GROMACS .gro file of C-alpha atoms in nm:
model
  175
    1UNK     CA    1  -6.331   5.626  -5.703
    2UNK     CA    2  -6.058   5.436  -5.626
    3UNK     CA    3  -5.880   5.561  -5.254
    4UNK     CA    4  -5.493   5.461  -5.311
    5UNK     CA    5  -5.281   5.464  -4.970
    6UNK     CA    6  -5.006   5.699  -4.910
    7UNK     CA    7  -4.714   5.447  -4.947
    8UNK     CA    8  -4.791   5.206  -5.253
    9UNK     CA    9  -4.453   4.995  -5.221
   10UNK     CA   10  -4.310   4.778  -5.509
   11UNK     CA   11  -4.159   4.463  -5.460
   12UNK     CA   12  -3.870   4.395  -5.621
   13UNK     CA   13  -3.613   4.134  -5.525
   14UNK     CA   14  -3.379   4.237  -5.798
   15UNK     CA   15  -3.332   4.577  -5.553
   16UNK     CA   16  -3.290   4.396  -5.241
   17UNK     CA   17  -3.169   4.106  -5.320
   18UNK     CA   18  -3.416   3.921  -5.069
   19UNK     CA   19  -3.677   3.670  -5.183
   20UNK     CA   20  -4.022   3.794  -5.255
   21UNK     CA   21  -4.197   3.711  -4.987
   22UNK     CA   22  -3.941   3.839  -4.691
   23UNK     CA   23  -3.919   4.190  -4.859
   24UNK     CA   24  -4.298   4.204  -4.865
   25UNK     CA   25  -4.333   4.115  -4.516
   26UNK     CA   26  -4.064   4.436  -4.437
   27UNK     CA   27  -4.231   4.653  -4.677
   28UNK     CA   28  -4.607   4.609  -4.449
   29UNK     CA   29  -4.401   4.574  -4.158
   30UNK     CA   30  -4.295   4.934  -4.251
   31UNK     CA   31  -4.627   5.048  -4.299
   32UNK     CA   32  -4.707   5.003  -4.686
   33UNK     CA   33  -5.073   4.927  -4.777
   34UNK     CA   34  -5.016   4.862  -5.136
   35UNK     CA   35  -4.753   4.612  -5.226
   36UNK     CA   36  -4.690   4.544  -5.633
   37UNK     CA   37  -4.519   4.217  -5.740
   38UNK     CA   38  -4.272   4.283  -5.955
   39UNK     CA   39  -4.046   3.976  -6.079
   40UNK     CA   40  -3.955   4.096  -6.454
   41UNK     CA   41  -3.749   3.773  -6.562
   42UNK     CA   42  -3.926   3.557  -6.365
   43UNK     CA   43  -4.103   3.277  -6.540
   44UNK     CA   44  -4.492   3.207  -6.491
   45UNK     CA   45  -4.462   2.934  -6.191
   46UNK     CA   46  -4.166   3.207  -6.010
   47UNK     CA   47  -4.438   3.431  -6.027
   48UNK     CA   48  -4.734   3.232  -5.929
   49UNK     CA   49  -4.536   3.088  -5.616
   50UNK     CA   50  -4.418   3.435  -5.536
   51UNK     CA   51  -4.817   3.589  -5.550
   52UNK     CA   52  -4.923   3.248  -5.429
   53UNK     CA   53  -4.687   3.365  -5.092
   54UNK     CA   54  -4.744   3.734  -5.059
   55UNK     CA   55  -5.123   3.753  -5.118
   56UNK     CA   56  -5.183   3.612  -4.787
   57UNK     CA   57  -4.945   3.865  -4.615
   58UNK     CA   58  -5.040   4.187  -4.787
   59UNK     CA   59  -5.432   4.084  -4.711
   60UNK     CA   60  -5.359   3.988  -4.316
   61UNK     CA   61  -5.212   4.344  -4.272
   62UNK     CA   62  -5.493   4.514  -4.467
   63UNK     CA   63  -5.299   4.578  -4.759
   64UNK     CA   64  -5.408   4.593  -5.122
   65UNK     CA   65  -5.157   4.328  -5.358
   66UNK     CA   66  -5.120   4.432  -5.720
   67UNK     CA   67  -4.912   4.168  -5.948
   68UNK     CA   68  -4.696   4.335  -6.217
   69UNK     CA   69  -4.844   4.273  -6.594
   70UNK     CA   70  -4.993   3.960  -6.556
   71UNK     CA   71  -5.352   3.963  -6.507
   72UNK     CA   72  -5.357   3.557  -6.568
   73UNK     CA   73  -5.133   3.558  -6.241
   74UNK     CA   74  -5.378   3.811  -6.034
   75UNK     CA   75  -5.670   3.610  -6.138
   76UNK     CA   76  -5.504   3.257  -6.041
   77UNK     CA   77  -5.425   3.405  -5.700
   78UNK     CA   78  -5.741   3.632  -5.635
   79UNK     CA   79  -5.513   3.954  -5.617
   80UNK     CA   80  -5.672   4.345  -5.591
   81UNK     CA   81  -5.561   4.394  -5.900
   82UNK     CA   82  -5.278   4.449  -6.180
   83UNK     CA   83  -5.056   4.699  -6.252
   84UNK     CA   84  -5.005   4.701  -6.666
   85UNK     CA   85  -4.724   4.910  -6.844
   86UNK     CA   86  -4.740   5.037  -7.181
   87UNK     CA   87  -4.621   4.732  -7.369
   88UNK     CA   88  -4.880   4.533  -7.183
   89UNK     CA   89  -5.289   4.447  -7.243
   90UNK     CA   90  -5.543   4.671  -7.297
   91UNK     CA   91  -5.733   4.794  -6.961
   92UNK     CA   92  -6.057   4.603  -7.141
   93UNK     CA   93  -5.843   4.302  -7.170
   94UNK     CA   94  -5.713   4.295  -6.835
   95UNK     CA   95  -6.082   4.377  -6.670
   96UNK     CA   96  -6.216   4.042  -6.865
   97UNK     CA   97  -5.962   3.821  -6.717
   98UNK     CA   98  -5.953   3.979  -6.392
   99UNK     CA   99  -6.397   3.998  -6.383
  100UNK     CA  100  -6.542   4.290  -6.200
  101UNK     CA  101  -6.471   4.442  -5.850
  102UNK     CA  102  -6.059   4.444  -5.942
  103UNK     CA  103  -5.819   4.711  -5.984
  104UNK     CA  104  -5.634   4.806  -6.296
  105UNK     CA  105  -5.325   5.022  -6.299
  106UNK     CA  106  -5.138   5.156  -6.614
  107UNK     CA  107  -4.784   5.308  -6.643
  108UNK     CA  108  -4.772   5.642  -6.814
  109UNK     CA  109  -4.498   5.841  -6.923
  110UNK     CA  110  -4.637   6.168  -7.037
  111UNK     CA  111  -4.987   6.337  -7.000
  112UNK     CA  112  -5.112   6.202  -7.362
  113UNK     CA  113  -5.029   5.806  -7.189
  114UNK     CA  114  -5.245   5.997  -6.908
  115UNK     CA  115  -5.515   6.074  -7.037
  116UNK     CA  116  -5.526   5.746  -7.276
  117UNK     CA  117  -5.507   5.483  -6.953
  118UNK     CA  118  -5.819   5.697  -6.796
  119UNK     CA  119  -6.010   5.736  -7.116
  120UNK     CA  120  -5.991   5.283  -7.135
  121UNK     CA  121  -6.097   5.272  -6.757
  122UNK     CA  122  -5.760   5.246  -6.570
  123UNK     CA  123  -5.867   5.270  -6.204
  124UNK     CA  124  -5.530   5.485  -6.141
  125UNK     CA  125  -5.239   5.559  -6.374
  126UNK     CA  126  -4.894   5.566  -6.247
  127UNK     CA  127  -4.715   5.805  -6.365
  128UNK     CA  128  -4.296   5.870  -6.447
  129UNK     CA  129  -4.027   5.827  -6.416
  130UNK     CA  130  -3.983   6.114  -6.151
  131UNK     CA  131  -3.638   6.073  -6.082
  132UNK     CA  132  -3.320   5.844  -6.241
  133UNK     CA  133  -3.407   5.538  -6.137
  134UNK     CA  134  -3.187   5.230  -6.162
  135UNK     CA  135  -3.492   4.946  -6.211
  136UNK     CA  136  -3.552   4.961  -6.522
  137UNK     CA  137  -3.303   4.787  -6.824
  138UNK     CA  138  -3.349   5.102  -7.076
  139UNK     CA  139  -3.477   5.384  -6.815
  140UNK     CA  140  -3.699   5.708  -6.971
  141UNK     CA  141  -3.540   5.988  -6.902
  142UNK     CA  142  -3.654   6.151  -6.561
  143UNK     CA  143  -3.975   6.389  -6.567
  144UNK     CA  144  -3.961   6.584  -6.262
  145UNK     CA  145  -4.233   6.660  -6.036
  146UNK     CA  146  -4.398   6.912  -6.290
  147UNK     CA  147  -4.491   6.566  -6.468
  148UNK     CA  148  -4.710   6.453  -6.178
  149UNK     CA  149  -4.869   6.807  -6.156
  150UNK     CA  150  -4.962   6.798  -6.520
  151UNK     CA  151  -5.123   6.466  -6.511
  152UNK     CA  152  -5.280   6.535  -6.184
  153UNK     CA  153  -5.457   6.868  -6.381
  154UNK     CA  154  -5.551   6.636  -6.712
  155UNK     CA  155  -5.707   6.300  -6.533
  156UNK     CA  156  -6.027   6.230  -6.295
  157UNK     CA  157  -5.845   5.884  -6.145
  158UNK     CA  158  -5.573   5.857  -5.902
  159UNK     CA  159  -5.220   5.915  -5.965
  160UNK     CA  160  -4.900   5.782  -5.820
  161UNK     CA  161  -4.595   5.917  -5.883
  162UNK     CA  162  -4.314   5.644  -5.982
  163UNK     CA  163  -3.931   5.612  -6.042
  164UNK     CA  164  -3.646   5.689  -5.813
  165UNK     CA  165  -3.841   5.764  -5.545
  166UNK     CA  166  -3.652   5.729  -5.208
  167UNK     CA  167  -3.707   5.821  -4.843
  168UNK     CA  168  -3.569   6.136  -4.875
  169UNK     CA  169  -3.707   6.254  -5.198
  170UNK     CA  170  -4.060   6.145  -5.100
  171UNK     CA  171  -4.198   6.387  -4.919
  172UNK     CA  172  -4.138   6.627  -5.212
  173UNK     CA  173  -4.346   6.422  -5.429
  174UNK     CA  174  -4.630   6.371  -5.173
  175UNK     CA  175  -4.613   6.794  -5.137
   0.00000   0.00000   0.00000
């Protein structure tokens, strides 16, 4: 099974307003082991130069690197994995473009979503939003922490809790 690190970091310019590449550096220079690209309205070649940049970083600090819904991207630029949302390819799908050995990560929303993502093979799901968050265009409604321990009791994978997370309301979601 899959072991996740505590701090699975996103990276998000659109947040931070930095380029890719300098707010991955700070997010491993701050002790994440995970980093996901996430560039939403970024077009294929944004995206491919951005992995193309932070693959090297995340691997030289021992981090995993994750790009968001674009297995075609992880493949080109031999990433861990992908992390897929609901709206996005099948797990099956994703495996065949990625080949074997690679992570697969789904969104969920609810415990049905949950159960669904482990059932195709997802080697974690993520699971919220936990709190408002601002990242998202049309954001769910937030699920609290009883979310997280509902999934956590329905599904053999890994979880990670998503949405709104900060420093401050972290260690209630790690409790």
């Amino acid at each position: 099974m899959l072991g996740l690190p505590a701090l699975y970091a996103i990276v998000d310019p659109l947040d931070t307003r930095r380029p890719p590449a300098a707010l991955a550096a700070a997010l491993l220079a701050g002790g994440a082991r995970l980093l996901q690209l996430r560039l939403k309205p970024a077009i294929s070649r944004e995206l491919l130069a951005a992995a193309e940049a932070i693959r090297p970083l995340a691997h030289a600090a021992g981090a995993l690197f994750l790009v968001n819904d674009r297995p075609d991207i992880a493949h080109a630029v031999e990433a861990d994995g992908v992390h897929l949302g609901q709206e996005d390819l099948p797990v099956a799908a994703a495996r065949r473009i990625l080949g074997r050995g690679r992570i697969v990560g789904v969104s969920t929303h609810d415990v049905d979503q949950a159960r669904a993502a482990a059932t195709a093979g997802a080697d974690y799901v993520a699971v919220g939003p936990i709190y408002a968050t601002t990242s998202k265009a049309n954001p769910l409604r937030p699920r609290g922490l009883e979310l997280v321990r509902a999934v956590r009791a329905a599904v053999p994978c890994p979880i990670v809790a998503i949405g709104g997370i900060t420093a401050e309301t972290a260690p209630l979601v790690c409790a």
